[in-house]
Short mmCIF file of C-alpha atoms in Angstrom, two decimals:
data_model
loop_
_atom_site.label_atom_id
_atom_site.label_comp_id
_atom_site.label_asym_id
_atom_site.label_seq_id
_atom_site.Cartn_x
_atom_site.Cartn_y
_atom_site.Cartn_z
CA MET L 84 0.01 0.04 0.20
CA THR L 85 1.35 3.32 -0.65
CA ILE L 86 0.51 6.83 -0.29
CA SER L 87 -0.51 9.02 -3.28
CA LYS L 88 2.26 11.60 -4.45
CA SER L 89 -0.23 14.28 -4.29
CA THR L 90 -1.44 13.13 -1.03
CA LYS L 91 -1.12 15.97 1.38
CA ALA L 92 -1.69 16.33 5.04
CA THR L 93 -5.63 16.68 4.96
CA LYS L 94 -6.26 18.85 8.35
CA SER L 95 -3.52 20.90 11.05
CA THR L 96 -5.34 20.90 14.45
CA LYS L 97 -4.26 21.05 17.77
CA ALA L 98 -4.27 18.22 19.32
CA VAL L 99 -6.97 17.38 21.94
CA SER L 100 -7.02 15.20 25.01
CA ALA L 101 -11.36 14.55 25.01
CA PRO L 102 -12.24 11.82 23.71
CA ARG L 103 -13.58 12.06 19.77
CA LYS L 104 -16.64 10.90 18.63
CA SER L 105 -15.83 11.36 15.34
CA ALA L 106 -12.16 12.07 14.39
CA ARG L 107 -12.75 14.05 11.78
CA THR L 108 -15.53 16.25 13.38
CA THR L 109 -13.86 16.66 16.79
CA ALA L 110 -10.25 16.62 15.91
CA SER L 111 -9.94 20.62 17.12
CA LYS L 112 -11.43 19.22 20.77
CA ALA L 113 -8.33 16.86 21.11
CA ALA L 114 -5.61 18.84 22.52
CA PRO L 115 -2.39 17.34 24.48
CA VAL L 116 -1.78 21.18 25.41
CA ALA L 117 -4.34 23.33 27.06
CA PRO L 118 -6.67 25.96 25.72
CA LYS L 119 -4.60 29.62 25.77
CA SER L 120 -7.14 31.07 28.28
CA ALA L 121 -6.64 27.84 30.61
CA LYS L 122 -2.96 28.97 30.93
CA LYS L 123 -3.47 32.30 31.43
CA SER L 124 -5.36 31.11 34.56
CA ALA L 125 -2.61 28.45 35.39
CA ALA L 126 0.23 31.03 35.02
CA GLU L 127 0.14 32.54 38.16
CA GLY L 128 0.52 29.42 39.62
CA THR L 129 3.33 27.97 37.80
CA ARG L 130 5.38 31.05 38.04
CA ALA L 131 7.74 30.12 40.94
CA ALA L 132 8.38 26.99 38.97
CA ALA L 133 9.43 28.75 35.77
CA LYS L 134 11.81 30.70 37.99
CA LYS L 135 13.85 27.44 38.68
CA ALA L 136 12.89 25.18 35.48
CA LYS L 137 13.01 27.85 32.06
CA SER L 138 10.64 27.27 29.68
CA PRO L 139 11.74 24.66 27.28
CA SER L 140 12.80 26.09 23.97
CA HIS L 141 14.00 23.62 22.07
CA SER L 142 13.14 23.70 17.43
CA LYS L 143 10.18 22.18 16.03
CA LEU L 144 9.84 18.73 15.97
CA ILE L 145 7.53 16.28 13.42
CA LEU L 146 7.01 12.78 14.53
CA PRO L 147 5.35 9.88 12.45
CA SER L 148 2.40 8.94 14.81
CA LEU L 149 -1.08 6.95 14.99
CA ARG L 150 -3.62 8.89 16.75
CA GLY L 151 -5.92 6.25 19.24
CA ASN L 152 -8.28 6.53 21.73
CA PHE L 153 -8.75 4.55 25.18
CA GLY L 154 -11.63 5.27 27.69
CA ASP L 155 -11.32 9.14 28.10
CA TRP L 156 -7.51 9.33 26.73
CA VAL L 157 -7.05 10.26 23.39
CA TYR L 158 -3.36 9.34 23.04
CA TYR L 159 -0.45 9.80 20.26
CA THR L 160 2.22 6.74 19.33
CA CYS L 161 4.61 8.07 17.79
CA LEU L 162 8.75 7.35 17.28
CA MET L 163 10.68 10.12 18.70
CA PRO L 164 14.66 10.40 17.92
CA VAL L 165 16.56 8.81 20.95
CA ARG L 166 18.43 12.04 20.91
CA ASP L 167 15.13 14.13 21.22
CA ILE L 168 13.92 11.88 24.24
CA ALA L 169 17.27 13.07 26.21
CA GLU L 170 16.91 16.78 25.68
CA ARG L 171 13.09 17.37 25.40
CA VAL L 172 11.92 14.62 28.09
CA HIS L 173 11.86 15.34 31.83
CA TYR L 174 11.38 13.96 35.04
CA ALA L 175 8.27 14.73 36.89
CA GLU L 176 10.08 16.61 39.89
CA GLU L 177 11.61 18.95 37.09
CA ILE L 178 8.29 20.66 35.51
CA HIS L 179 5.78 20.40 38.77
CA THR L 180 4.71 23.12 41.01
CA ASP L 181 3.20 20.16 42.80
CA LYS L 182 5.60 18.73 45.05
CA ALA L 183 3.52 15.92 46.41
CA LEU L 184 2.42 14.84 43.16
CA SER L 185 5.84 15.05 42.10
CA LYS L 186 6.77 12.26 44.70
CA LEU L 187 3.96 10.57 43.60
CA ILE L 188 5.05 10.01 40.28
CA GLN L 189 8.86 10.03 40.88
CA ARG L 190 10.56 6.52 41.24
CA SER L 191 14.08 6.50 42.12
CA LEU L 192 16.55 7.76 40.01
CA GLU L 193 19.36 6.75 41.44
CA GLY L 194 22.74 6.74 40.01
CA PRO L 195 23.54 3.29 39.86
CA ARG L 196 20.56 2.37 37.82
CA ALA L 197 20.67 5.10 35.72
CA LYS L 198 24.22 4.13 35.25
CA HIS L 199 23.21 0.48 34.66
CA ILE L 200 20.59 0.94 31.81
CA ALA L 201 23.14 3.46 30.09
CA ASP L 202 25.62 0.30 29.92
CA TYR L 203 22.90 -1.25 28.24
CA LEU L 204 22.26 0.63 25.85
CA THR L 205 26.04 2.01 24.67
CA ASN L 206 27.22 -1.96 24.91
CA THR L 207 24.33 -4.28 23.50
CA GLN L 208 23.72 -3.75 19.72
CA GLU L 209 20.25 -5.96 20.47
CA ARG L 210 18.87 -3.11 22.76
CA PHE L 211 15.34 -2.56 23.04
CA PHE L 212 13.12 -0.39 24.46
CA SER L 213 9.27 -0.80 25.07
CA ALA L 214 7.19 2.09 24.44
CA MET L 215 7.57 5.13 26.79
CA VAL L 216 4.20 7.02 28.16
CA LEU L 217 5.16 10.79 28.16
CA ALA L 218 3.03 13.59 29.06
CA THR L 219 2.22 16.95 27.62
CA TYR L 220 1.80 20.37 29.08
CA GLY L 221 1.87 23.52 27.40
CA GLY L 222 3.18 24.48 23.83
CA GLU L 223 0.81 23.80 20.94
CA PRO L 224 1.21 20.57 19.60
CA GLN L 225 -0.73 19.86 16.24
CA TRP L 226 -2.12 16.68 14.53
CA MET L 227 -1.97 16.40 10.86
CA GLU L 228 -4.07 14.01 9.42
CA VAL L 229 -2.34 11.79 6.59
CA GLY L 230 -5.42 11.50 4.47
CA ASN L 231 -5.98 9.85 0.90
CA PHE L 232 -4.80 6.81 0.64
CA HIS L 233 -4.80 4.38 -2.38
CA SER L 234 -3.15 1.19 -4.12
CA THR L 235 -2.17 -0.51 -7.13
CA SER L 236 -2.07 -3.89 -5.80
CA ALA L 237 -5.13 -4.42 -3.54
CA PRO L 238 -7.57 -1.16 -3.89
CA ASP L 239 -10.11 -3.42 -2.20
CA VAL L 240 -8.19 -3.65 1.03
CA VAL L 241 -7.56 0.41 1.10
CA ASN L 242 -11.70 0.86 0.40
CA SER L 243 -12.42 -0.84 2.92
CA LEU L 244 -10.83 0.77 5.84
CA ASP L 245 -13.25 2.84 8.04
CA GLU L 246 -13.39 6.53 7.96
CA ASN L 247 -11.52 6.38 11.63
CA SER L 248 -8.91 3.95 10.39
CA ARG L 249 -7.62 6.37 7.65
CA ASP L 250 -7.92 9.19 10.43
CA ALA L 251 -5.37 7.43 12.65
CA MET L 252 -2.74 8.25 10.92
CA GLY L 253 -0.32 11.48 10.73
CA PHE L 254 2.22 13.15 12.13
CA LEU L 255 2.40 15.39 15.53
CA VAL L 256 4.05 18.58 15.62
CA LEU L 257 5.67 19.62 18.64
CA SER L 258 6.28 23.59 18.84
CA GLY L 259 9.49 23.20 21.12
CA LYS L 260 7.32 24.78 23.59
CA GLU L 261 5.38 21.87 25.46
CA ARG L 262 6.98 20.52 28.77
CA ILE L 263 7.15 16.99 27.90
CA PHE L 264 7.67 14.16 31.58
CA ALA L 265 7.73 10.82 31.15
CA VAL L 266 5.10 9.04 33.60
CA ASP L 267 5.89 5.52 32.63
CA GLY L 268 10.04 5.45 31.75
CA GLN L 269 11.56 7.60 34.04
CA HIS L 270 14.40 4.94 34.99
CA ARG L 271 15.09 4.65 30.87
CA LEU L 272 14.93 7.91 30.58
CA ALA L 273 17.61 8.18 33.10
CA GLY L 274 19.65 5.53 31.27
CA ILE L 275 19.17 7.10 27.84
CA ARG L 276 20.28 10.55 29.29
CA LYS L 277 22.98 9.01 30.66
CA ALA L 278 24.40 7.39 27.78
CA SER L 279 24.16 10.39 25.89
CA GLU L 280 26.02 12.45 28.58
CA ASP L 281 28.76 9.82 28.09
CA GLY L 282 28.52 10.62 24.56
CA ALA L 283 26.44 8.09 23.07
CA GLU L 284 24.93 9.63 20.23
CA PHE L 285 22.13 7.49 18.85
CA GLU L 286 22.27 7.94 15.47
CA GLY L 287 18.83 7.79 13.18
CA GLU L 288 17.59 5.92 16.40
CA THR L 289 13.99 6.01 17.45
CA LEU L 290 11.78 5.07 19.78
CA PRO L 291 8.22 4.26 20.34
CA VAL L 292 6.58 6.83 22.71
CA ILE L 293 3.16 7.33 23.61
CA LEU L 294 2.11 10.65 24.22
CA VAL L 295 -1.01 11.68 26.16
CA GLY L 296 -1.91 15.10 26.53
CA HIS L 297 -3.66 17.40 29.48
CA ASP L 298 -5.69 20.89 30.23
CA GLU L 299 -4.93 22.50 32.58
CA LYS L 300 -8.07 22.21 34.59
CA ASN L 301 -7.46 18.46 35.65
CA LYS L 302 -4.00 17.88 34.97
CA ARG L 303 -2.45 16.93 38.16
CA GLN L 304 -5.66 14.68 38.98
CA ARG L 305 -5.38 12.96 35.50
CA THR L 306 -1.49 12.74 35.57
CA ARG L 307 -1.94 11.06 39.32
CA ARG L 308 -4.48 8.60 38.46
CA LEU L 309 -2.40 7.57 34.74
CA PHE L 310 1.10 6.62 37.15
CA THR L 311 -0.79 4.92 39.48
CA THR L 312 -2.67 3.00 36.96
CA LEU L 313 0.33 2.25 34.53
CA ASN L 314 2.31 1.03 38.16
CA LYS L 315 -0.73 -0.64 39.95
CA THR L 316 -1.28 -2.98 36.62
CA ALA L 317 2.43 -3.56 36.06
CA LYS L 318 3.82 -7.14 37.04
CA PRO L 319 7.46 -8.04 37.37
CA VAL L 320 8.65 -11.02 35.61
CA LYS L 321 8.71 -13.97 37.01
CA LYS L 322 11.85 -15.88 37.87
CA ARG L 323 10.94 -18.92 35.92
CA ASP L 324 10.06 -16.70 32.86
CA ILE L 325 13.33 -15.23 32.83
CA ILE L 326 15.14 -18.85 33.16
CA ALA L 327 13.32 -20.24 29.95
CA LEU L 328 13.48 -16.85 27.81
CA ASP L 329 15.97 -14.30 28.79
CA GLU L 330 19.16 -13.87 26.25
CA ASP L 331 20.77 -11.68 28.40
CA ASP L 332 20.79 -13.04 32.15
CA ALA L 333 24.20 -15.16 32.42
CA MET L 334 22.66 -17.10 34.72
CA ALA L 335 19.89 -18.34 32.79
CA ILE L 336 21.83 -18.79 29.52
CA ILE L 337 24.19 -21.15 31.40
CA SER L 338 20.86 -23.24 33.48
CA ARG L 339 19.60 -23.71 30.18
CA ARG L 340 22.59 -24.95 28.41
CA LEU L 341 23.42 -27.36 31.33
CA VAL L 342 19.65 -28.39 31.16
CA GLU L 343 19.89 -28.74 27.08
CA GLU L 344 22.79 -30.01 26.44
CA HIS L 345 24.79 -31.68 29.70
CA ASP L 346 23.37 -35.12 30.55
CA TRP L 347 23.85 -34.45 34.50
CA PHE L 348 21.68 -31.75 34.10
CA LYS L 349 18.81 -33.18 31.57
CA ASP L 350 15.51 -33.41 33.32
CA PRO L 351 14.33 -35.18 35.19
CA ARG L 352 17.83 -35.03 37.02
CA ILE L 353 17.58 -30.97 37.63
CA ALA L 354 13.42 -30.91 37.55
CA VAL L 355 12.50 -28.36 35.53
CA ILE L 356 9.80 -26.72 37.41
CA SER L 357 8.94 -23.19 38.40
CA SER L 358 9.63 -23.57 41.83
CA SER L 359 12.86 -23.10 43.44
CA ASN L 360 11.21 -26.09 46.08
CA VAL L 361 11.64 -29.84 45.14
CA PRO L 362 8.55 -31.29 45.43
CA THR L 363 8.23 -33.97 48.08
CA SER L 364 7.30 -36.64 45.65
CA ASN L 365 10.52 -36.23 43.66
CA THR L 366 12.94 -38.62 44.05
CA GLU L 367 14.92 -38.16 40.32
CA CYS L 368 16.42 -34.45 40.71
CA LEU L 369 19.31 -33.23 42.74
CA THR L 370 17.61 -29.79 42.52
CA THR L 371 15.56 -27.50 40.38
CA ILE L 372 16.16 -25.28 37.91
CA THR L 373 15.46 -22.50 39.75
CA ASN L 374 17.61 -23.27 42.26
CA LEU L 375 20.41 -24.04 40.18
CA TYR L 376 20.09 -20.45 38.61
CA ASN L 377 20.55 -19.06 42.46
CA VAL L 378 23.71 -21.40 43.06
CA LEU L 379 24.85 -19.98 39.64
CA ARG L 380 24.74 -17.13 40.62
CA LEU L 381 26.37 -17.06 43.23
CA LEU L 382 29.51 -18.61 41.65
CA LEU L 383 29.34 -16.14 38.93
CA LEU L 384 28.90 -13.37 41.78
CA HIS L 385 32.69 -14.59 43.16
CA HIS L 386 33.95 -15.26 39.34
CA THR L 387 33.53 -11.83 38.21
CA LYS L 388 34.30 -10.10 41.63
CA GLN L 389 31.11 -8.38 41.23
CA LYS L 390 28.74 -6.98 44.41
CA SER L 391 25.66 -6.98 42.35
CA ASP L 392 23.97 -9.38 40.20
CA ARG L 393 23.09 -6.74 37.43
CA THR L 394 25.39 -6.63 34.85
CA LEU L 395 25.25 -10.16 35.34
CA ARG L 396 21.73 -10.02 34.15
CA PHE L 397 21.02 -7.56 32.08
CA LEU L 398 24.45 -7.36 29.62
CA ARG L 399 24.60 -10.40 27.55
CA PRO L 400 28.43 -11.05 27.91
CA SER L 401 30.46 -12.31 24.92
CA ASP L 402 30.53 -15.86 23.25
CA GLU L 403 34.07 -16.47 24.86
CA VAL L 404 32.89 -15.20 27.96
CA LEU L 405 29.40 -17.20 28.46
CA GLU L 406 31.49 -20.16 27.52
CA GLU L 407 34.09 -19.13 30.09
CA TYR L 408 31.07 -18.93 32.44
CA TYR L 409 29.81 -22.31 31.82
CA GLN L 410 32.84 -24.11 31.94
CA TYR L 411 33.27 -22.46 35.43
CA SER L 412 30.37 -23.68 36.61
CA LEU L 413 30.26 -27.00 35.30
CA SER L 414 33.51 -27.38 37.52
CA PHE L 415 31.65 -26.50 40.35
CA PHE L 416 29.00 -29.32 39.74
CA THR L 417 32.36 -31.99 38.59
CA ALA L 418 34.00 -31.24 42.09
CA LEU L 419 30.83 -31.87 43.83
CA ALA L 420 30.54 -35.29 42.18
CA LYS L 421 33.94 -35.86 43.22
CA HIS L 422 33.54 -35.07 46.84
CA PHE L 423 30.43 -35.84 47.79
CA PRO L 424 29.56 -39.21 46.23
CA PRO L 425 26.12 -39.36 46.37
CA VAL L 426 25.56 -35.89 44.48
CA LYS L 427 27.15 -38.43 41.56
CA VAL L 428 24.50 -41.03 42.21
CA ALA L 429 21.93 -38.22 41.39
CA PHE L 430 23.69 -37.29 37.99
CA THR L 431 24.75 -40.51 36.36
CA SER L 432 22.56 -43.35 37.78
CA THR L 433 20.37 -45.14 35.65
CA ALA L 434 17.62 -46.32 38.80
CA ALA L 435 13.73 -45.56 39.14
CA GLU L 436 14.22 -42.95 42.21
CA PRO L 437 18.14 -42.92 42.37
CA VAL L 438 18.08 -40.26 45.00
CA ALA L 439 15.07 -41.51 47.02
CA ALA L 440 17.58 -42.60 49.92
CA TYR L 441 19.31 -38.88 50.10
CA ARG L 442 16.03 -37.12 50.22
CA ASN L 443 13.39 -38.54 52.34
CA GLU L 444 10.77 -37.73 55.62
CA GLU L 445 14.48 -38.18 58.15
CA GLY L 446 16.04 -35.26 56.44
CA GLY L 447 18.28 -36.92 54.19
CA HIS L 448 21.47 -35.50 52.64
CA ILE L 449 21.64 -31.40 53.24
CA LEU L 450 23.05 -31.55 49.30
CA PHE L 451 19.53 -32.72 48.22
CA ARG L 452 17.74 -29.73 49.76
CA PRO L 453 17.75 -26.32 47.40
CA ILE L 454 18.63 -24.60 51.03
CA GLY L 455 21.96 -27.20 51.49
CA LEU L 456 22.79 -26.25 47.76
CA LEU L 457 22.74 -23.00 48.11
CA ILE L 458 24.60 -23.15 51.62
CA VAL L 459 27.18 -25.16 50.20
CA ALA L 460 27.69 -23.42 47.18
CA ASP L 461 28.15 -19.94 49.50
CA LEU L 462 30.87 -21.73 51.45
CA VAL L 463 32.83 -22.84 48.72
CA THR L 464 32.87 -19.05 47.57
CA GLU L 465 33.80 -18.15 50.83
CA TYR L 466 36.81 -20.72 51.12
CA MET L 467 38.24 -19.45 47.27
CA THR L 468 38.09 -15.89 48.86
CA LYS L 469 39.73 -16.72 51.78
CA TYR L 470 42.65 -19.07 50.86
CA ASP L 471 42.56 -17.81 47.18
CA VAL L 472 41.97 -21.35 45.60
CA ALA L 473 40.69 -23.13 42.86
CA ILE L 474 37.26 -24.02 42.86
CA ALA L 475 37.81 -27.97 42.93
CA ASP L 476 40.02 -27.11 46.10
CA ALA L 477 37.71 -25.22 47.63
CA VAL L 478 34.93 -28.20 47.05
CA LYS L 479 37.05 -30.20 48.40
CA ALA L 480 37.83 -28.71 51.71
CA VAL L 481 33.94 -27.95 52.12
CA SER L 482 33.57 -31.72 51.59
CA ALA L 483 34.48 -32.11 55.36
CA ILE L 484 31.05 -30.78 56.99
CA PRO L 485 28.39 -33.27 58.27
CA THR L 486 26.15 -34.19 55.32
CA ASP L 487 23.08 -35.94 57.24
CA LEU L 488 20.43 -33.31 58.11
CA SER L 489 19.58 -35.14 61.39
CA VAL L 490 22.92 -34.03 63.39
CA PRO L 491 24.10 -30.95 64.34
CA PRO L 492 24.32 -28.11 63.19
CA TYR L 493 21.06 -28.50 60.84
CA ASN L 494 19.01 -30.48 63.32
CA GLY L 495 17.25 -28.14 65.25
CA VAL L 496 18.33 -25.28 62.93
CA VAL L 497 17.27 -25.70 59.15
CA TRP L 498 16.02 -29.32 59.84
CA ASP L 499 12.67 -29.46 61.99
CA ALA L 500 12.64 -33.81 63.00
CA ASP L 501 9.49 -33.50 64.33
CA ARG L 502 7.44 -32.04 61.33
CA GLY L 503 9.77 -33.33 58.63
CA LEU L 504 10.27 -30.20 57.08
CA ILE L 505 13.08 -27.35 56.30
CA ASN L 506 13.24 -24.25 58.37
CA ALA L 507 14.63 -21.77 55.49
CA LYS L 508 14.48 -19.08 58.43
CA GLN L 509 17.53 -20.42 59.58
CA LYS L 510 19.41 -21.05 56.79
CA ALA L 511 21.68 -17.69 57.58
CA LEU L 512 22.45 -19.59 61.11
CA ALA L 513 23.32 -22.90 59.52
CA ARG L 514 25.68 -21.60 57.08
CA ASP L 515 27.35 -19.55 59.85
CA VAL L 516 27.71 -22.65 61.86
CA LEU L 517 29.21 -24.51 59.18
CA ALA L 518 31.40 -21.06 58.44
CA TYR L 519 32.59 -21.32 61.98
CA MET L 520 33.25 -25.24 61.67
CA LEU L 521 35.52 -25.15 58.57
CA GLY L 522 37.73 -22.18 60.05
CA LEU L 523 36.23 -19.46 57.83
CA THR L 524 35.55 -16.49 60.57
CA GLU L 525 37.78 -15.00 62.60
CA GLY L 526 37.57 -13.47 66.41
CA SER L 527 34.87 -14.53 69.03
CA ALA L 528 31.98 -16.57 68.41
CA SER L 529 29.99 -16.38 71.18
CA SER L 530 27.33 -14.41 69.36
CA LEU L 531 27.43 -17.25 67.38
CA LYS L 532 27.41 -19.54 69.96
CA ALA L 533 24.25 -17.63 71.71
CA ARG L 534 21.84 -17.83 68.02
CA TYR L 535 22.76 -21.49 67.88
CA ALA L 536 21.97 -22.39 71.84
CA ALA L 537 18.34 -20.34 71.36
CA ALA L 538 17.94 -21.96 67.88
CA ILE L 539 18.12 -25.82 69.13
CA ASN L 540 16.72 -24.64 72.44
CA LYS L 541 19.53 -25.77 74.73
CA PRO L 542 20.84 -22.39 76.68
CA GLY L 543 24.20 -22.83 77.13
CA ALA L 544 24.76 -25.35 74.44
CA ASN L 545 28.90 -25.56 72.77
CA LEU L 546 28.79 -25.03 68.58
CA PRO L 547 29.73 -27.92 66.84
CA VAL L 548 33.80 -28.72 66.71
CA ARG L 549 36.10 -27.11 64.24
CA LEU L 550 37.25 -29.49 61.64
CA LYS L 551 40.68 -27.83 61.10
#
C-alpha cells in the first residue's frame, strides 16, 4: 500500500485530550495541550516553578504517529528520535509546582540504576525498549492527518478502511515549547540521558513513545491516576520466565545450556519446574532449575568479583565469556560429584528413584535440599576468597562438613525433625555455623554460640567442633 504522491496532510489541528466521537468532526477538541485561556489562569501558579525550570525552547519536531483513543484518553503513538528524548523529556519533579505529586510520580532515579541502563544501551547491539508514556503540558502540538490513500495492488483493502482508521495515521508536530515528562519510563529516560552525557549519539535511532495530553484544569489529577494505573497493573517478570527466555541474563543462559546439553542436568536430573523447592514426591532430581540459577548466581558473582548481579542479569556477555562461565559452573558440579558421592549418583544413576535415599522424611543429605546446595555454594565461594584456591580445592575442603540433616548443625536449625520440614528462616545461622566449623570466621564466636543455643532450645549449648 502506498500514499499517493499528490496526497498532503489533509488537516492541521491542535491535538486535544477529549475522547472523540468522530475523528474528523472532533479533531479540534482533542489537544495534548491546554487552551490559551486555561494557560493564563494557571500562569500565576507556575511562576515560581518557571524561575527554577526555564520554559523549554527547542526547534520544531515532526513525529510520525498513530492517533487512538482508549477510555477517555486520546493518545499518540509516535516514533521519537532518542536524542530528542534525552533533550526534551523531563522527570516529573522538574516541571511540577506540586511537590507532593512529584513524589507520587517520581520513581527512585539512583545513579547506579541509570548507569546500568546506560551501559546496556552503549554495550548491547540488540538493545530494545518498550514504549515510554509521556505527558505534555503547554506548547501548541498540531495533529496532521495523512488522508487520501490509494493502492495499485489491493484497492479493495484501501476502500474497506473506515473513516476512523484513515484518520488514525498522521504526524504530530511539536512546536518545541511543550513541557514533556515521563509518566512511565523514568528509569529508561535516566539511562538514555546518562548514555548521551557519556557520548552516545544514537544517530538515526528512534523509540516508540505514547504521548498523552492534559488540559490545565485537571492535569494533576489525571496524571496521578494514569501513573498509579500503569504501575498498579505492571507486574515483575517471574524468575521462571527469565530462566526460560532471557538472552541477556548470564545465569539464565547457562542454566538452559546445562539442562539442554549436559546429561547430568537434563530433566529429570534437574527438575524443570517453576518453583525453587523440590516436590516431596520427587525422588529423581538433585534440585530444580530455579535453584540451579540461584547457585550459578553465587558462583558467577565470585568469579567476576562483582557485588551486584545487575551486569550479569542485564548485559549479555560475549560468546567467549559465556563459554568461560559455563566451564566454570560445570567445574563446581564436577567437583561436587567427585567429593560428595551421592551427588554423582544423582547425576549418573539409571535407577528409577536415584535420590530416594538422600531426600526423605528423616531429612537425608544436605545437598539434596535447595537450601543446602545454596549454603554449600556460598561456603565454597567464601573459601576461595579467603584462601585464594581453585574451585575444586575449595569444594574438597568444604566436603568435610556433616551432610546428614538429622545431626548438628542442621537438626533444630534448618531441619525440623518433629515435623519433617526444612526451616528456611534459619538458613543464615546454619551457614554461619558451618563457616565457623570450616575455620572461615575469625574472632569471638560468643554471639554465634548464643544464636545456635537459642535455635536448638538448649541454653549454654556449645557450637559443633571445628573441622580443622
